[in-house]
Amino acid sequence: DIQMTQSPSSLSASVGDRVTITCRASQSISTYLNWYQQKPGKAPKLLIYGASNLQSGVPSRFSGSGSGTDFTLTISSLQPEDFATYYCQQSYSTLWTFGQGTKVEIK
Amino acid sequence: QVQVVQSGAEVKKPGASVKVSCKASGYTFTGYYVHWVRQAPGQGLEWMGWINPNTGGTNYALKFLARVTMTWDTSISTAYMELSRLRSDDTAVYYCATGAAVAVGPIGVDNWGQGTLVTVSS
């Protein structure tokens, strides 16, 4: 299996901050990397697909970059509704895998 | 408008099996893979596998290979995930998700069910 490792596991930030989350794959996955947001008690929501493509309806403050093994999710100006857990997920292999998640908390 | 609706919560004893259903509407059921993902209490997302409703093909995570079976019924646009020989650590919310037309590629899944809580307890 391709292992996905996110960092940090959690972070505290304030409204308006720029936030960056990193995801590293155990082997090259081209740009077959997706990002999800999950709020407590809710199903995950697709934010970014193909490393840098914004899913329809997702605010433009979210952006993704990277290729190969290293990827980032950036929130340019954190909003109150962005406090949640974020997961990366690879779709390079027919056996998909998720990262362990990054919880974004209010400072 | 795409909708994905899962069956209700289940309580099972260790060693039993559970079968969760996932009914889709608003799109061509055979056009997209159905993935199953679970989340234990307070834990992260764990991908379990997918089924291709067009061909019946399946692919399971190695961890679940011996215990999971994914099936479908095109006539009612419903996918199923059955997990056998349940253990207490199988207690989790089980999600189905769809929206990807291929097995690999720069694609994610953007239509998720509401989740089904499966509790395994003696």
PDB file of C-alpha atoms in Angstrom:
ATOM      1  CA  ASP A   1       0.000   0.000   0.000  1.00  0.00           C
ATOM      2  CA  ILE A   2       1.005   3.595  -0.549  1.00  0.00           C
ATOM      3  CA  GLN A   3       1.380   5.301   2.832  1.00  0.00           C
ATOM      4  CA  MET A   4       0.257   8.900   3.234  1.00  0.00           C
ATOM      5  CA  THR A   5       1.721  10.988   6.042  1.00  0.00           C
ATOM      6  CA  GLN A   6       0.306  14.361   7.007  1.00  0.00           C
ATOM      7  CA  SER A   7       1.902  17.062   9.123  1.00  0.00           C
ATOM      8  CA  PRO A   8       1.178  18.489  11.501  1.00  0.00           C
ATOM      9  CA  SER A   9      -1.367  16.202  13.201  1.00  0.00           C
ATOM     10  CA  SER A  10      -3.008  19.270  14.664  1.00  0.00           C
ATOM     11  CA  LEU A  11      -2.554  23.021  14.685  1.00  0.00           C
ATOM     12  CA  SER A  12      -4.032  26.057  16.375  1.00  0.00           C
ATOM     13  CA  ALA A  13      -4.695  29.141  14.319  1.00  0.00           C
ATOM     14  CA  SER A  14      -6.683  32.358  14.406  1.00  0.00           C
ATOM     15  CA  VAL A  15      -9.285  33.666  12.017  1.00  0.00           C
ATOM     16  CA  GLY A  16      -7.482  35.371   9.159  1.00  0.00           C
ATOM     17  CA  ASP A  17      -4.318  33.282   9.442  1.00  0.00           C
ATOM     18  CA  ARG A  18      -2.696  31.564   6.509  1.00  0.00           C
ATOM     19  CA  VAL A  19      -2.613  27.821   7.162  1.00  0.00           C
ATOM     20  CA  THR A  20      -0.548  25.181   5.370  1.00  0.00           C
ATOM     21  CA  ILE A  21      -0.916  21.420   5.755  1.00  0.00           C
ATOM     22  CA  THR A  22       1.575  19.001   4.244  1.00  0.00           C
ATOM     23  CA  CYS A  23       1.016  15.493   2.892  1.00  0.00           C
ATOM     24  CA  ARG A  24       3.797  13.130   1.847  1.00  0.00           C
ATOM     25  CA  ALA A  25       3.365   9.888  -0.106  1.00  0.00           C
ATOM     26  CA  SER A  26       5.612   6.859   0.370  1.00  0.00           C
ATOM     27  CA  GLN A  27       6.154   6.726  -3.410  1.00  0.00           C
ATOM     28  CA  SER A  28       5.491   9.015  -6.337  1.00  0.00           C
ATOM     29  CA  ILE A  29       1.782   9.456  -7.049  1.00  0.00           C
ATOM     30  CA  SER A  30       2.029  12.064  -9.816  1.00  0.00           C
ATOM     31  CA  THR A  31      -0.782  14.548  -9.053  1.00  0.00           C
ATOM     32  CA  TYR A  32      -3.303  11.930  -8.006  1.00  0.00           C
ATOM     33  CA  LEU A  33      -3.856  13.522  -4.617  1.00  0.00           C
ATOM     34  CA  ASN A  34      -7.134  14.723  -3.148  1.00  0.00           C
ATOM     35  CA  TRP A  35      -8.001  16.766  -0.065  1.00  0.00           C
ATOM     36  CA  TYR A  36     -11.113  16.449   2.100  1.00  0.00           C
ATOM     37  CA  GLN A  37     -12.543  18.482   4.942  1.00  0.00           C
ATOM     38  CA  GLN A  38     -14.518  16.805   7.705  1.00  0.00           C
ATOM     39  CA  LYS A  39     -16.496  18.442  10.479  1.00  0.00           C
ATOM     40  CA  PRO A  40     -17.627  16.529  13.594  1.00  0.00           C
ATOM     41  CA  GLY A  41     -20.515  14.172  12.924  1.00  0.00           C
ATOM     42  CA  LYS A  42     -20.492  14.865   9.199  1.00  0.00           C
ATOM     43  CA  ALA A  43     -19.314  13.041   6.105  1.00  0.00           C
ATOM     44  CA  PRO A  44     -16.097  14.250   4.477  1.00  0.00           C
ATOM     45  CA  LYS A  45     -16.320  16.900   1.776  1.00  0.00           C
ATOM     46  CA  LEU A  46     -14.073  16.941  -1.283  1.00  0.00           C
ATOM     47  CA  LEU A  47     -12.107  20.202  -1.503  1.00  0.00           C
ATOM     48  CA  ILE A  48      -9.309  19.602  -3.998  1.00  0.00           C
ATOM     49  CA  TYR A  49      -8.792  16.862  -6.583  1.00  0.00           C
ATOM     50  CA  GLY A  50      -5.805  16.135  -8.764  1.00  0.00           C
ATOM     51  CA  ALA A  51      -3.543  18.001  -6.312  1.00  0.00           C
ATOM     52  CA  SER A  52      -4.584  21.497  -7.374  1.00  0.00           C
ATOM     53  CA  ASN A  53      -8.094  21.489  -8.837  1.00  0.00           C
ATOM     54  CA  LEU A  54     -10.732  23.210  -6.740  1.00  0.00           C
ATOM     55  CA  GLN A  55     -13.934  21.208  -6.448  1.00  0.00           C
ATOM     56  CA  SER A  56     -17.019  23.100  -7.593  1.00  0.00           C
ATOM     57  CA  GLY A  57     -18.478  25.283  -4.853  1.00  0.00           C
ATOM     58  CA  VAL A  58     -15.345  25.320  -2.684  1.00  0.00           C
ATOM     59  CA  PRO A  59     -14.151  28.824  -1.703  1.00  0.00           C
ATOM     60  CA  SER A  60     -11.085  30.115  -3.513  1.00  0.00           C
ATOM     61  CA  ARG A  61      -9.190  30.607  -0.233  1.00  0.00           C
ATOM     62  CA  PHE A  62      -8.455  26.879  -0.459  1.00  0.00           C
ATOM     63  CA  SER A  63      -5.648  25.844  -2.775  1.00  0.00           C
ATOM     64  CA  GLY A  64      -3.516  22.784  -3.340  1.00  0.00           C
ATOM     65  CA  SER A  65      -0.120  22.207  -4.870  1.00  0.00           C
ATOM     66  CA  GLY A  66       2.526  19.566  -5.348  1.00  0.00           C
ATOM     67  CA  SER A  67       3.391  16.525  -7.385  1.00  0.00           C
ATOM     68  CA  GLY A  68       5.347  13.331  -6.957  1.00  0.00           C
ATOM     69  CA  THR A  69       5.556  12.723  -3.226  1.00  0.00           C
ATOM     70  CA  ASP A  70       5.052  16.128  -1.589  1.00  0.00           C
ATOM     71  CA  PHE A  71       1.814  18.084  -1.473  1.00  0.00           C
ATOM     72  CA  THR A  72       0.339  21.029   0.390  1.00  0.00           C
ATOM     73  CA  LEU A  73      -3.108  22.337   1.178  1.00  0.00           C
ATOM     74  CA  THR A  74      -3.229  26.058   1.895  1.00  0.00           C
ATOM     75  CA  ILE A  75      -6.022  28.110   3.379  1.00  0.00           C
ATOM     76  CA  SER A  76      -5.144  31.698   2.560  1.00  0.00           C
ATOM     77  CA  SER A  77      -7.275  33.367   5.231  1.00  0.00           C
ATOM     78  CA  LEU A  78      -8.806  31.052   7.795  1.00  0.00           C
ATOM     79  CA  GLN A  79     -12.516  31.532   8.374  1.00  0.00           C
ATOM     80  CA  PRO A  80     -14.606  30.349  11.356  1.00  0.00           C
ATOM     81  CA  GLU A  81     -16.235  27.639   9.242  1.00  0.00           C
ATOM     82  CA  ASP A  82     -12.816  26.198   8.301  1.00  0.00           C
ATOM     83  CA  PHE A  83     -12.122  24.759  11.736  1.00  0.00           C
ATOM     84  CA  ALA A  84     -12.276  21.059  10.939  1.00  0.00           C
ATOM     85  CA  THR A  85     -10.106  18.030  10.213  1.00  0.00           C
ATOM     86  CA  TYR A  86      -8.423  17.760   6.811  1.00  0.00           C
ATOM     87  CA  TYR A  87      -7.383  14.545   5.096  1.00  0.00           C
ATOM     88  CA  CYS A  88      -5.272  13.865   2.048  1.00  0.00           C
ATOM     89  CA  GLN A  89      -5.996  10.768  -0.049  1.00  0.00           C
ATOM     90  CA  GLN A  90      -4.167   9.199  -2.979  1.00  0.00           C
ATOM     91  CA  SER A  91      -5.958   7.851  -6.050  1.00  0.00           C
ATOM     92  CA  TYR A  92      -2.799   6.705  -7.874  1.00  0.00           C
ATOM     93  CA  SER A  93      -3.172   3.085  -6.865  1.00  0.00           C
ATOM     94  CA  THR A  94      -6.358   1.053  -7.231  1.00  0.00           C
ATOM     95  CA  LEU A  95      -5.953   0.658  -3.459  1.00  0.00           C
ATOM     96  CA  TRP A  96      -6.729   4.133  -2.192  1.00  0.00           C
ATOM     97  CA  THR A  97      -5.315   5.355   1.125  1.00  0.00           C
ATOM     98  CA  PHE A  98      -5.890   8.360   3.367  1.00  0.00           C
ATOM     99  CA  GLY A  99      -3.505  10.346   5.493  1.00  0.00           C
ATOM    100  CA  GLN A 100      -4.088  10.313   9.238  1.00  0.00           C
ATOM    101  CA  GLY A 101      -5.678  13.752   9.272  1.00  0.00           C
ATOM    102  CA  THR A 102      -4.818  17.258  10.470  1.00  0.00           C
ATOM    103  CA  LYS A 103      -7.107  18.911  12.972  1.00  0.00           C
ATOM    104  CA  VAL A 104      -7.320  22.690  12.671  1.00  0.00           C
ATOM    105  CA  GLU A 105      -8.387  24.243  15.957  1.00  0.00           C
ATOM    106  CA  ILE A 106      -9.138  27.736  17.121  1.00  0.00           C
ATOM    107  CA  LYS A 107      -6.290  29.525  18.900  1.00  0.00           C
TER     108      LYS A 107
ATOM    109  CA  GLN B   1     -29.378  16.223  -7.752  1.00  0.00           C
ATOM    110  CA  VAL B   2     -27.239  13.347  -6.539  1.00  0.00           C
ATOM    111  CA  GLN B   3     -28.329  11.692  -3.304  1.00  0.00           C
ATOM    112  CA  VAL B   4     -26.707   8.831  -1.453  1.00  0.00           C
ATOM    113  CA  VAL B   5     -28.683   7.324   1.410  1.00  0.00           C
ATOM    114  CA  GLN B   6     -27.396   4.585   3.666  1.00  0.00           C
ATOM    115  CA  SER B   7     -29.194   2.101   5.896  1.00  0.00           C
ATOM    116  CA  GLY B   8     -29.627   2.675   9.593  1.00  0.00           C
ATOM    117  CA  ALA B   9     -27.461   1.952  12.601  1.00  0.00           C
ATOM    118  CA  GLU B  10     -26.686  -1.639  13.542  1.00  0.00           C
ATOM    119  CA  VAL B  11     -25.670  -3.382  16.759  1.00  0.00           C
ATOM    120  CA  LYS B  12     -23.942  -6.716  16.322  1.00  0.00           C
ATOM    121  CA  LYS B  13     -22.270  -9.294  18.522  1.00  0.00           C
ATOM    122  CA  PRO B  14     -18.650 -10.312  17.992  1.00  0.00           C
ATOM    123  CA  GLY B  15     -18.369 -12.961  15.288  1.00  0.00           C
ATOM    124  CA  ALA B  16     -21.522 -11.852  13.483  1.00  0.00           C
ATOM    125  CA  SER B  17     -21.782 -10.176  10.075  1.00  0.00           C
ATOM    126  CA  VAL B  18     -23.250  -6.837   9.071  1.00  0.00           C
ATOM    127  CA  LYS B  19     -24.537  -5.690   5.705  1.00  0.00           C
ATOM    128  CA  VAL B  20     -24.823  -1.963   5.019  1.00  0.00           C
ATOM    129  CA  SER B  21     -26.722  -0.623   2.027  1.00  0.00           C
ATOM    130  CA  CYS B  22     -26.129   2.517  -0.012  1.00  0.00           C
ATOM    131  CA  LYS B  23     -28.874   3.751  -2.336  1.00  0.00           C
ATOM    132  CA  ALA B  24     -27.963   6.291  -4.993  1.00  0.00           C
ATOM    133  CA  SER B  25     -30.210   8.558  -7.029  1.00  0.00           C
ATOM    134  CA  GLY B  26     -29.883  11.472  -9.376  1.00  0.00           C
ATOM    135  CA  TYR B  27     -27.237   9.952 -11.633  1.00  0.00           C
ATOM    136  CA  THR B  28     -26.544   6.839 -13.688  1.00  0.00           C
ATOM    137  CA  PHE B  29     -25.713   4.268 -11.023  1.00  0.00           C
ATOM    138  CA  THR B  30     -23.455   2.212 -13.264  1.00  0.00           C
ATOM    139  CA  GLY B  31     -21.410   5.247 -14.252  1.00  0.00           C
ATOM    140  CA  TYR B  32     -19.431   5.636 -11.030  1.00  0.00           C
ATOM    141  CA  TYR B  33     -17.480   3.455  -8.667  1.00  0.00           C
ATOM    142  CA  VAL B  34     -18.836   3.101  -5.127  1.00  0.00           C
ATOM    143  CA  HIS B  35     -16.191   3.341  -2.422  1.00  0.00           C
ATOM    144  CA  TRP B  36     -16.557   2.316   1.207  1.00  0.00           C
ATOM    145  CA  VAL B  37     -14.709   4.179   3.962  1.00  0.00           C
ATOM    146  CA  ARG B  38     -14.948   3.686   7.703  1.00  0.00           C
ATOM    147  CA  GLN B  39     -14.113   5.822  10.723  1.00  0.00           C
ATOM    148  CA  ALA B  40     -13.694   4.409  14.201  1.00  0.00           C
ATOM    149  CA  PRO B  41     -14.678   6.689  17.100  1.00  0.00           C
ATOM    150  CA  GLY B  42     -12.222   9.573  17.352  1.00  0.00           C
ATOM    151  CA  GLN B  43     -10.068   8.151  14.581  1.00  0.00           C
ATOM    152  CA  GLY B  44      -9.276   8.995  10.955  1.00  0.00           C
ATOM    153  CA  LEU B  45     -10.710   7.800   7.678  1.00  0.00           C
ATOM    154  CA  GLU B  46      -9.903   4.266   6.526  1.00  0.00           C
ATOM    155  CA  TRP B  47     -10.542   3.231   2.922  1.00  0.00           C
ATOM    156  CA  MET B  48     -12.012  -0.271   2.620  1.00  0.00           C
ATOM    157  CA  GLY B  49     -12.503  -0.839  -1.085  1.00  0.00           C
ATOM    158  CA  TRP B  50     -14.611  -0.145  -4.140  1.00  0.00           C
ATOM    159  CA  ILE B  51     -17.082  -1.798  -6.460  1.00  0.00           C
ATOM    160  CA  ASN B  52     -17.662  -0.930 -10.089  1.00  0.00           C
ATOM    161  CA  PRO B  53     -21.446  -1.266 -10.587  1.00  0.00           C
ATOM    162  CA  ASN B  54     -20.973  -1.438 -14.347  1.00  0.00           C
ATOM    163  CA  THR B  55     -18.782  -4.542 -14.366  1.00  0.00           C
ATOM    164  CA  GLY B  56     -19.166  -5.938 -10.857  1.00  0.00           C
ATOM    165  CA  GLY B  57     -15.446  -5.637 -10.375  1.00  0.00           C
ATOM    166  CA  THR B  58     -14.204  -5.067  -6.848  1.00  0.00           C
ATOM    167  CA  ASN B  59     -10.975  -4.100  -5.139  1.00  0.00           C
ATOM    168  CA  TYR B  60     -10.495  -4.424  -1.401  1.00  0.00           C
ATOM    169  CA  ALA B  61      -7.905  -3.038   0.975  1.00  0.00           C
ATOM    170  CA  LEU B  62      -5.572  -5.830   2.054  1.00  0.00           C
ATOM    171  CA  LYS B  63      -6.666  -5.405   5.661  1.00  0.00           C
ATOM    172  CA  PHE B  64     -10.257  -6.360   4.816  1.00  0.00           C
ATOM    173  CA  LEU B  65      -9.641  -8.812   1.977  1.00  0.00           C
ATOM    174  CA  ALA B  66     -10.656 -11.892   3.969  1.00  0.00           C
ATOM    175  CA  ARG B  67     -13.758 -10.397   5.581  1.00  0.00           C
ATOM    176  CA  VAL B  68     -15.430  -7.912   3.243  1.00  0.00           C
ATOM    177  CA  THR B  69     -17.763  -8.430   0.302  1.00  0.00           C
ATOM    178  CA  MET B  70     -19.084  -5.584  -1.823  1.00  0.00           C
ATOM    179  CA  THR B  71     -22.058  -6.199  -4.073  1.00  0.00           C
ATOM    180  CA  TRP B  72     -24.659  -4.206  -5.950  1.00  0.00           C
ATOM    181  CA  ASP B  73     -28.159  -4.356  -7.385  1.00  0.00           C
ATOM    182  CA  THR B  74     -28.462  -2.186 -10.465  1.00  0.00           C
ATOM    183  CA  SER B  75     -32.242  -2.598 -10.581  1.00  0.00           C
ATOM    184  CA  ILE B  76     -32.566  -0.558  -7.392  1.00  0.00           C
ATOM    185  CA  SER B  77     -29.344   1.498  -7.693  1.00  0.00           C
ATOM    186  CA  THR B  78     -28.066   0.118  -4.413  1.00  0.00           C
ATOM    187  CA  ALA B  79     -24.623  -1.002  -3.331  1.00  0.00           C
ATOM    188  CA  TYR B  80     -23.908  -3.192  -0.321  1.00  0.00           C
ATOM    189  CA  MET B  81     -20.943  -3.773   1.947  1.00  0.00           C
ATOM    190  CA  GLU B  82     -20.893  -6.880   4.100  1.00  0.00           C
ATOM    191  CA  LEU B  83     -18.268  -7.324   6.805  1.00  0.00           C
ATOM    192  CA  SER B  84     -18.007 -10.704   8.502  1.00  0.00           C
ATOM    193  CA  ARG B  85     -16.444 -12.065  11.677  1.00  0.00           C
ATOM    194  CA  LEU B  86     -16.977  -8.759  13.418  1.00  0.00           C
ATOM    195  CA  ARG B  87     -14.724  -7.697  16.299  1.00  0.00           C
ATOM    196  CA  SER B  88     -15.080  -4.887  18.791  1.00  0.00           C
ATOM    197  CA  ASP B  89     -12.561  -2.818  16.853  1.00  0.00           C
ATOM    198  CA  ASP B  90     -14.886  -2.882  13.842  1.00  0.00           C
ATOM    199  CA  THR B  91     -17.113  -0.437  15.735  1.00  0.00           C
ATOM    200  CA  ALA B  92     -17.168   2.553  13.411  1.00  0.00           C
ATOM    201  CA  VAL B  93     -19.195   4.759  11.140  1.00  0.00           C
ATOM    202  CA  TYR B  94     -19.227   3.240   7.668  1.00  0.00           C
ATOM    203  CA  TYR B  95     -19.582   5.571   4.685  1.00  0.00           C
ATOM    204  CA  CYS B  96     -20.248   4.893   1.044  1.00  0.00           C
ATOM    205  CA  ALA B  97     -19.064   7.487  -1.449  1.00  0.00           C
ATOM    206  CA  THR B  98     -19.308   7.871  -5.169  1.00  0.00           C
ATOM    207  CA  GLY B  99     -18.481  10.302  -7.955  1.00  0.00           C
ATOM    208  CA  ALA B 100     -15.369   8.819  -9.546  1.00  0.00           C
ATOM    209  CA  ALA B 101     -15.852   7.267 -12.980  1.00  0.00           C
ATOM    210  CA  VAL B 102     -12.483   5.527 -12.993  1.00  0.00           C
ATOM    211  CA  ALA B 103     -10.468   3.526 -10.458  1.00  0.00           C
ATOM    212  CA  VAL B 104      -7.341   5.675 -10.576  1.00  0.00           C
ATOM    213  CA  GLY B 105      -6.584   9.192 -11.690  1.00  0.00           C
ATOM    214  CA  PRO B 106      -6.802  12.789 -10.555  1.00  0.00           C
ATOM    215  CA  ILE B 107     -10.238  12.223  -9.072  1.00  0.00           C
ATOM    216  CA  GLY B 108     -11.833  12.146  -5.658  1.00  0.00           C
ATOM    217  CA  VAL B 109     -15.289  11.211  -4.461  1.00  0.00           C
ATOM    218  CA  ASP B 110     -17.707  14.061  -3.963  1.00  0.00           C
ATOM    219  CA  ASN B 111     -20.964  12.351  -3.061  1.00  0.00           C
ATOM    220  CA  TRP B 112     -21.076  10.714   0.347  1.00  0.00           C
ATOM    221  CA  GLY B 113     -23.766   8.924   2.265  1.00  0.00           C
ATOM    222  CA  GLN B 114     -24.698  10.078   5.740  1.00  0.00           C
ATOM    223  CA  GLY B 115     -22.806   7.218   7.375  1.00  0.00           C
ATOM    224  CA  THR B 116     -23.982   4.104   9.187  1.00  0.00           C
ATOM    225  CA  LEU B 117     -22.881   3.458  12.757  1.00  0.00           C
ATOM    226  CA  VAL B 118     -22.047  -0.178  13.356  1.00  0.00           C
ATOM    227  CA  THR B 119     -21.513  -1.088  17.000  1.00  0.00           C
ATOM    228  CA  VAL B 120     -19.955  -4.437  17.851  1.00  0.00           C
ATOM    229  CA  SER B 121     -20.553  -5.399  21.455  1.00  0.00           C
ATOM    230  CA  SER B 122     -21.303  -8.509  23.446  1.00  0.00           C
TER     231      SER B 122
END
